[in-house]
Coordinates of C-alpha atoms in Angstrom, one line a residue:
X213 CA 4.3 229.8 157.0
X214 CA 0.7 230.5 155.4
X215 CA -0.2 232.9 153.0
X216 CA -3.1 233.7 150.6
X217 CA -3.3 232.1 147.5
X218 CA -2.7 235.5 144.5
X219 CA -6.4 236.4 143.5
X220 CA -8.3 234.2 146.2
X221 CA -8.5 235.9 149.6
X222 CA -10.3 232.9 151.2
X223 CA -8.2 230.4 149.9
X224 CA -4.4 229.9 152.0
X225 CA -1.5 227.4 151.6
X226 CA 1.2 226.3 153.3
X227 CA 4.7 226.8 152.2
X228 CA 6.9 224.9 154.4
X229 CA 10.8 225.4 155.3
X230 CA 12.5 226.7 152.1
X231 CA 16.2 227.0 152.4
X232 CA 18.0 229.7 149.9
X233 CA 21.5 229.1 148.5
X234 CA 22.8 231.8 147.4
X235 CA 25.7 232.1 144.8
X236 CA 26.9 235.3 145.0
X237 CA 29.5 236.8 147.2
X238 CA 27.0 239.2 149.5
X239 CA 25.8 238.1 152.8
X240 CA 22.2 236.3 152.9
X241 CA 20.9 239.2 155.8
X242 CA 21.5 242.0 152.6
X243 CA 19.3 240.0 150.1
X244 CA 16.5 239.0 152.3
X245 CA 14.4 242.1 152.0
X246 CA 15.1 242.2 148.0
X247 CA 14.6 238.7 147.5
X248 CA 11.1 237.9 149.9
X249 CA 8.5 239.3 147.6
X250 CA 10.3 237.9 144.4
X251 CA 10.3 234.3 146.2
X252 CA 6.5 234.1 147.0
X253 CA 5.2 234.8 143.7
X254 CA 7.8 232.7 141.5
X255 CA 8.4 229.5 143.9
X256 CA 4.7 228.8 143.0
X257 CA 4.8 229.7 139.3
X258 CA 7.9 227.8 138.4
X259 CA 6.9 224.3 140.9
X260 CA 3.5 224.5 138.9
X261 CA 3.9 225.2 135.6
X262 CA 7.4 225.4 133.8
X263 CA 8.1 227.4 131.1
X264 CA 9.8 226.3 127.5
X265 CA 13.2 225.8 128.1
X266 CA 14.9 223.8 125.9
X267 CA 14.7 220.0 126.4
X268 CA 18.4 219.1 127.5
X269 CA 18.1 221.9 130.7
X270 CA 15.2 219.6 132.4
X271 CA 16.9 216.4 131.0
X272 CA 19.8 217.3 132.9
X273 CA 18.0 218.0 136.3
X274 CA 18.6 221.9 135.9
X275 CA 17.9 225.6 134.6
X276 CA 20.4 227.2 132.5
X277 CA 22.4 228.9 134.0
X278 CA 22.4 227.2 137.8
X279 CA 24.3 224.4 139.2
X280 CA 23.1 220.7 139.7
X281 CA 21.9 220.4 143.2
X282 CA 21.1 217.2 144.5
X283 CA 18.3 218.2 146.9
X284 CA 15.0 215.9 147.1
X285 CA 11.4 217.7 147.7
X286 CA 9.6 216.0 150.2
X287 CA 5.5 217.0 150.2
X288 CA 2.3 215.7 149.2
X289 CA 2.7 214.9 145.6
X290 CA 6.2 213.5 146.2
X291 CA 8.7 213.3 143.6
X292 CA 11.2 216.2 142.9
X293 CA 10.7 219.9 142.3
X294 CA 13.0 222.4 141.5
X295 CA 12.8 225.9 141.5
X296 CA 15.2 229.0 140.6
X297 CA 14.5 232.7 141.7
X298 CA 16.0 236.0 139.3
X299 CA 17.5 238.7 141.1
X300 CA 15.3 242.0 140.3
X301 CA 12.8 240.2 138.3
X302 CA 9.4 242.3 138.5
X303 CA 6.3 240.2 138.6
X304 CA 4.8 241.7 135.6
X305 CA 7.7 240.7 133.5
X306 CA 7.2 238.0 131.1
X307 CA 8.7 234.2 131.7
X308 CA 11.7 234.8 129.2
X309 CA 13.0 236.9 131.7
X310 CA 13.9 233.8 133.4
X311 CA 16.1 232.6 130.7
X312 CA 18.7 235.3 132.1
X313 CA 21.8 233.9 134.5
X314 CA 20.7 232.5 137.9
X315 CA 21.9 234.3 140.8
X316 CA 20.4 232.2 143.5
X317 CA 19.0 228.7 143.4
X318 CA 15.8 227.5 145.9
X319 CA 15.1 224.0 147.4
X320 CA 11.8 224.2 148.7
X321 CA 10.4 221.4 150.7
X322 CA 6.7 221.8 150.5
X323 CA 5.5 223.2 147.6
X324 CA 1.9 222.7 146.8
X325 CA 0.2 221.5 143.4
X326 CA -3.3 222.7 142.9
X327 CA -5.8 221.8 140.8
X328 CA -6.3 222.6 137.2
X329 CA -8.9 225.1 137.8
X330 CA -6.4 227.4 139.7
X331 CA -4.1 226.8 137.0
X332 CA -4.2 230.4 134.7
X333 CA -4.8 230.5 131.5
X334 CA -1.7 231.9 129.4
X335 CA 0.5 229.3 131.7
X336 CA -1.4 226.7 129.9
X337 CA 0.5 224.9 126.7
X338 CA -1.8 224.7 123.6
X339 CA -1.5 221.1 121.8
X340 CA -3.2 220.4 118.8
X341 CA -5.5 217.4 118.4
X342 CA -6.9 215.2 115.8
X343 CA -9.0 212.2 117.5
X344 CA -8.9 210.6 113.9
X345 CA -10.9 207.7 112.8
X346 CA -12.4 203.8 114.7
X347 CA -11.5 204.1 118.3
X348 CA -9.3 207.4 118.3
X349 CA -12.4 209.5 119.6
X350 CA -12.5 207.4 122.9
X351 CA -8.6 206.9 123.1
X352 CA -8.9 211.1 122.9
X353 CA -11.7 210.8 125.5
X354 CA -9.2 208.8 127.8
X355 CA -6.2 211.2 127.4
X356 CA -8.4 214.4 128.4
X357 CA -10.0 212.4 131.2
X358 CA -6.3 211.7 133.1
X359 CA -5.1 214.9 132.2
X360 CA -7.8 216.8 134.2
X361 CA -7.5 214.1 136.9
X362 CA -3.7 214.7 136.9
X363 CA -4.1 218.5 136.6
X364 CA -2.1 218.8 133.2
X365 CA -1.2 222.0 132.3
X366 CA -2.6 221.7 128.4
X367 CA -5.1 222.9 126.0
X368 CA -6.4 221.0 123.3
X369 CA -7.9 222.7 120.3
X370 CA -9.9 219.7 118.6
X371 CA -10.0 219.3 114.9
X372 CA -11.5 216.7 113.0
X373 CA -10.4 215.6 109.8
X374 CA -11.4 212.2 108.3
X375 CA -12.0 210.6 105.0
X376 CA -14.6 207.9 106.8
X377 CA -16.8 210.1 107.7
X378 CA -16.7 212.7 105.2
X379 CA -15.0 215.7 107.8
X380 CA -11.8 215.8 105.3
X381 CA -11.6 219.0 103.4
X382 CA -8.4 221.4 101.9
X383 CA -10.1 223.7 104.7
X384 CA -10.1 221.4 107.4
X385 CA -6.4 220.9 106.6
X386 CA -6.0 223.8 106.3
X387 CA -7.1 224.8 109.3
X388 CA -5.0 222.1 111.7
X389 CA -1.8 223.3 109.9
X390 CA -2.8 226.2 111.1
X391 CA -3.4 225.4 115.0
X392 CA 0.0 223.6 114.4
X393 CA 2.1 226.7 113.6
X394 CA 0.7 228.0 116.9
X395 CA 0.6 225.0 119.0
X396 CA 4.2 223.5 117.8
X397 CA 2.7 220.4 118.9
X398 CA 0.2 217.6 118.5
X399 CA -1.6 214.3 119.4
X400 CA -3.4 212.3 116.9
X401 CA -5.5 209.5 116.4
X402 CA -4.8 206.8 113.2
X403 CA -6.6 209.2 109.8
X404 CA -8.2 205.6 108.0
X405 CA -7.0 206.0 104.4
X406 CA -10.0 204.4 102.0
X407 CA -8.4 202.0 99.9
X408 CA -11.0 203.1 97.2
X409 CA -9.8 205.6 93.9
X410 CA -11.3 208.9 94.3
X411 CA -9.2 210.8 91.7
X412 CA -6.4 211.9 94.9
X413 CA -3.5 209.1 95.6
X414 CA -2.3 211.1 98.4
X415 CA -4.3 211.0 101.4
X416 CA -5.2 213.4 103.7
X417 CA -2.8 211.5 106.9
X418 CA -0.1 211.7 104.1
X419 CA -0.8 215.5 103.2
X420 CA -0.8 216.3 106.6
X421 CA 2.5 214.7 107.7
X422 CA 4.3 216.5 104.5
X423 CA 3.0 220.0 105.0
X424 CA 4.0 219.6 108.5
X425 CA 7.7 217.6 106.9
X426 CA 7.3 215.3 109.6
X427 CA 10.3 213.3 108.1
X428 CA 10.6 210.9 111.0
X429 CA 8.7 208.4 113.0
X430 CA 9.8 206.7 115.7
X431 CA 8.6 204.1 117.6
X432 CA 10.4 202.9 121.1
X433 CA 9.4 199.3 121.6
X434 CA 9.4 198.6 125.1
X435 CA 8.2 195.2 127.4
X436 CA 5.8 196.2 129.8
X437 CA 7.0 195.3 133.5
X438 CA 4.6 192.5 134.4
X439 CA 2.8 191.6 130.9
X440 CA 4.9 188.9 130.2
X441 CA 4.9 187.9 126.4
X442 CA 7.1 185.8 124.1
X443 CA 10.2 188.1 124.6
X444 CA 10.2 190.1 127.6
X445 CA 13.0 192.6 128.8
X446 CA 12.7 194.2 124.9
X447 CA 14.1 197.8 124.6
X448 CA 14.9 199.1 121.0
X449 CA 14.0 202.0 118.7
X450 CA 12.3 202.3 115.1
X451 CA 13.1 204.9 113.0
X452 CA 11.2 205.8 109.6
X453 CA 11.4 208.3 106.8
X454 CA 8.3 209.2 106.3
X455 CA 8.4 211.6 103.7
X456 CA 9.6 209.6 100.4
X457 CA 9.9 205.8 99.3
X458 CA 7.1 204.1 98.3
X459 CA 4.2 206.6 99.9
X460 CA 5.7 209.1 97.5
X461 CA 1.5 208.8 95.4
X462 CA 3.1 208.7 92.1
X463 CA 1.2 205.9 89.9
X464 CA 0.2 205.8 86.7
X465 CA -1.3 203.5 83.9
X466 CA 1.3 203.4 81.5
X467 CA -0.6 201.1 79.4
X468 CA -4.0 199.5 79.4
X469 CA -3.4 196.7 82.3
X470 CA -0.2 197.9 83.0
X471 CA 0.5 200.1 86.3
X472 CA 3.6 201.9 86.9
X473 CA 4.5 203.1 91.0
X474 CA 7.3 205.0 91.5
X475 CA 9.8 204.8 94.9
X476 CA 11.5 208.3 95.6
X477 CA 14.3 208.0 97.1
X478 CA 16.8 211.5 97.5
X479 CA 20.3 211.6 98.9
X480 CA 19.1 214.9 100.8
X481 CA 16.3 213.3 102.5
X482 CA 18.8 210.1 103.0
X483 CA 21.2 211.7 105.3
X484 CA 18.8 214.2 106.7
X485 CA 17.4 210.4 108.5
X486 CA 20.7 208.9 109.2
X487 CA 21.9 212.3 110.9
X488 CA 18.8 211.9 112.7
X489 CA 19.2 208.2 114.3
X490 CA 22.5 208.8 115.0
X491 CA 21.6 211.9 117.1
X492 CA 19.3 210.1 118.6
X493 CA 21.3 207.0 119.3
X494 CA 23.9 209.2 121.3
X495 CA 21.5 211.6 122.9
X496 CA 20.0 208.9 124.2
X497 CA 23.3 206.8 125.0
X498 CA 22.4 204.1 122.6
X499 CA 24.9 201.6 121.0
X500 CA 24.1 200.6 117.8
X501 CA 22.5 201.7 114.4
X502 CA 21.2 199.2 111.8
X503 CA 20.0 200.5 108.6
X504 CA 17.7 197.9 106.7
X505 CA 17.2 198.0 103.2
X506 CA 17.1 195.8 99.8
X507 CA 19.7 197.4 97.9
X508 CA 20.8 193.8 96.8
X509 CA 17.5 194.1 94.8
X510 CA 16.7 197.8 94.5
X511 CA 20.8 198.8 93.8
X512 CA 20.1 202.5 92.5
X513 CA 17.2 203.9 95.4
X514 CA 18.0 201.0 98.4
X515 CA 21.5 201.4 97.4
X516 CA 21.5 205.6 97.6
X517 CA 20.1 204.9 101.0
X518 CA 22.6 202.6 102.3
X519 CA 25.4 204.7 100.9
X520 CA 24.3 208.1 102.7
X521 CA 23.7 205.7 106.1
X522 CA 27.1 204.7 105.5
X523 CA 28.6 208.3 105.2
X524 CA 26.6 210.0 108.3
X525 CA 28.4 206.6 110.6
X526 CA 31.6 207.6 109.9
X527 CA 31.0 211.1 111.5
X528 CA 29.4 209.0 114.4
X529 CA 32.9 207.1 116.2
X530 CA 31.4 205.8 119.0
X531 CA 28.4 204.3 117.8
X532 CA 28.5 201.0 115.8
X533 CA 26.9 200.4 112.4
X534 CA 25.8 197.8 110.7
X535 CA 23.5 196.6 108.0
X536 CA 20.4 194.3 107.0
X537 CA 18.3 193.2 104.5
X538 CA 14.7 193.8 105.2
X539 CA 13.7 190.4 104.8
X540 CA 16.4 189.0 107.1
X541 CA 15.8 191.6 109.9
X542 CA 11.8 190.2 110.4
X543 CA 12.8 186.6 110.5
X544 CA 16.6 188.0 113.2
X545 CA 13.0 190.2 115.0
X546 CA 11.2 187.2 115.6
X547 CA 14.2 184.7 116.3
X548 CA 16.5 187.3 118.5
X549 CA 15.1 190.8 118.9
X550 CA 17.8 191.8 121.7
X551 CA 20.4 192.2 119.3
X552 CA 18.7 195.4 118.1
X553 CA 19.0 198.4 119.4
X554 CA 18.4 201.5 116.6
X555 CA 17.0 200.7 113.6
X556 CA 16.9 203.5 110.9
X557 CA 15.1 202.2 107.2
X558 CA 12.6 203.9 104.4
X559 CA 9.4 204.5 104.6
X560 CA 7.6 201.2 103.9
X561 CA 10.3 198.7 105.7
X562 CA 9.4 201.2 108.5
X563 CA 5.8 200.8 108.4
X564 CA 6.0 197.0 108.4
X565 CA 8.7 197.0 111.2
X566 CA 6.9 198.8 113.7
X567 CA 4.0 196.6 113.3
X568 CA 6.1 193.5 113.8
X569 CA 8.3 195.0 116.4
X570 CA 4.8 195.9 118.5
X571 CA 3.6 192.5 118.3
X572 CA 6.1 191.0 119.9
X573 CA 5.8 193.4 123.4
X574 CA 2.0 193.2 123.0
X575 CA 0.4 194.6 120.2
X576 CA -0.5 198.1 118.4
X577 CA -2.4 198.9 122.0
X578 CA 0.7 199.3 124.0
X579 CA 3.3 200.7 122.2
X580 CA 3.3 204.6 121.3
X581 CA 4.6 206.6 118.7
X582 CA 5.9 210.2 117.5
X583 CA 7.0 212.0 114.8
X584 CA 9.2 215.0 113.8
X585 CA 10.2 217.5 111.6
X586 CA 12.5 220.7 112.1
X587 CA 9.6 222.6 113.8
X588 CA 6.7 220.4 115.2
X589 CA 6.4 217.0 116.8
X590 CA 3.3 215.0 116.8
X591 CA 2.1 211.6 119.5
X592 CA 0.4 208.9 118.6
X593 CA 0.1 205.6 118.4
X594 CA 3.5 203.1 117.3
X595 CA 1.2 200.7 115.2
X596 CA -1.2 202.9 113.0
X597 CA -4.7 200.9 113.3
X598 CA -7.8 202.5 113.9
X599 CA -9.7 199.4 115.2
X600 CA -12.7 200.1 113.6
X601 CA -14.8 196.9 114.9
X602 CA -14.4 197.6 118.9
X603 CA -15.9 201.1 118.2
X604 CA -18.5 201.9 121.0
X605 CA -17.7 198.7 122.6
X606 CA -15.5 199.9 125.8
X607 CA -13.2 197.8 124.7
X608 CA -10.1 199.5 123.1
X609 CA -6.6 199.6 124.9
X610 CA -5.5 203.7 126.2
X611 CA -2.1 202.2 127.1
X612 CA -0.5 203.2 124.1
X613 CA -1.7 206.4 123.4
X614 CA -1.7 207.6 127.0
X615 CA 2.2 206.7 127.0
X616 CA 2.2 208.6 123.7
X617 CA 0.7 211.9 125.3
X618 CA 3.2 211.5 128.5
X619 CA 5.9 211.4 126.1
X620 CA 4.2 214.7 124.9
X621 CA 4.7 216.2 128.4
X622 CA 8.2 215.4 128.8
X623 CA 8.5 217.4 125.0
X624 CA 6.8 220.6 126.6
X625 CA 9.4 219.7 129.9
X626 CA 6.1 219.2 131.8
X627 CA 8.9 216.3 133.2
X628 CA 6.3 215.6 136.7
X629 CA 3.0 215.1 134.9
X630 CA 4.2 213.0 132.6
X631 CA 6.1 210.8 134.8
X632 CA 2.7 210.8 137.1
X633 CA 0.7 209.7 134.7
X634 CA 2.8 207.0 133.0
X635 CA 3.8 205.4 136.0
X636 CA 0.6 204.9 136.9
X637 CA -0.2 203.1 133.6
X638 CA 2.6 201.3 134.0
X639 CA 1.6 200.2 137.9
X640 CA -2.2 199.0 136.4
X641 CA -0.5 196.8 133.8
X642 CA 2.2 195.5 136.6
X643 CA -0.4 194.7 139.0
X644 CA -2.9 193.2 136.4
X645 CA -5.8 193.2 137.8
X646 CA -7.1 195.7 135.1
X647 CA -6.6 194.6 131.7
X648 CA -8.2 195.1 128.1
X649 CA -9.4 192.2 126.0
X650 CA -6.2 192.7 123.6
X651 CA -3.7 191.7 126.9
X652 CA -5.9 188.6 127.9
X653 CA -8.0 190.4 130.2
X654 CA -11.8 191.5 130.4
X655 CA -11.9 195.1 131.8
X656 CA -13.3 198.0 129.6
X657 CA -12.1 201.0 128.3
X658 CA -13.6 202.4 131.1
X659 CA -12.4 200.6 133.8
X660 CA -8.5 200.9 132.4
X661 CA -8.9 204.8 132.5
X662 CA -10.4 204.8 135.7
X663 CA -7.8 202.3 137.4
X664 CA -5.3 204.8 135.8
X665 CA -6.7 207.8 137.6
X666 CA -6.7 205.8 140.9
X667 CA -2.9 205.6 140.8
X668 CA -2.5 209.3 140.4
X669 CA -4.1 210.1 143.6
X670 CA -1.2 208.9 146.0
X671 CA 0.7 211.4 144.0
X672 CA -1.5 214.4 144.6
X673 CA -1.8 213.9 148.6
X674 CA -6.0 212.7 148.1

């Protein structure tokens, strides 16, 4: 069956056999007429761009209000496409109507996927972008090129905030926060913090995270198939509290030559990050949570953090809980990292462990990261380095940023686009013909991006 694409009479697309399985008691032939128009209008919209339903609905492979159906979808783009039709919904109604209980489920054997220019502006997700310093702008260019090739329905609201390039100010920071209040999601590069003291102890990077209350930083350290390191088949998660601790920016000179630097640990924030870690472990089927501390020396500060973790652990009886001192944890990660599953720790320890663990699987260029508050999600590199010595040389590794961008798409429930991008990146690394210098190769950043885009094409029938 062929039909004209809405808004373009000269363009036609094919919708092959669509089988409708009705969940009501009414005979199918009585519904056929009333559903025909809605079918043609909604299948395309629902298959190409998914509305922002709760992530759990898409993680479980079903839409709100439907039973799971095990039907694969064949077509030029491959993959699995789920669509739903709501009885009585008029085309002009908003997508909020899609949250009503569904009467019928659809299975389509050929739902076309068109390029980004055919995606309506109102259907795209707005994402705040902060390129940052160092190779950040080059990595963001890589993300935009791959998103364009994959026809990802995302519009970037780009802002520049840099203390190095003197583009940082309170006005700029407020603009970024305002953008985040609209988008709720951001992808950022490393905002470098100069070591020189210029009258303000808190960097703009720290101020941004505090304004957004990005209390939880998550770094998933996982080995990449085909890229051999000292330890292979690693899979561990590091969760770091990043709004207090040693990063509280509370320093002063109490006497000449005597500097006091305050480390702040609070019960409320310690309980919050502990609960986040156990919730994360429960949701992703992890078996163990390890609290990393230095309570043998900082008996009150780290002692409170450890106490909060122990209290929260009693609420999660199916998750094993243990503790480890930070110095021993560093040694154990190098000797036997396989013993760890999920690690939770205060701010400074998390910064150190993030970088150490990233080195186990290939370095800062291959590990993605993300930060969460109750309202916002920010996606970034797991080990934050500006890699300033590589600026303009076309040698930066875009793997971590592309994988982080794919994680961002999953957060937006764009599972299909997330999978084809992450699969393409992993395939390039697994094949091994195109590798940047940090991975032992001689390829440029441009070579890597081109190879990733080439591996997207089979999914789109190009």
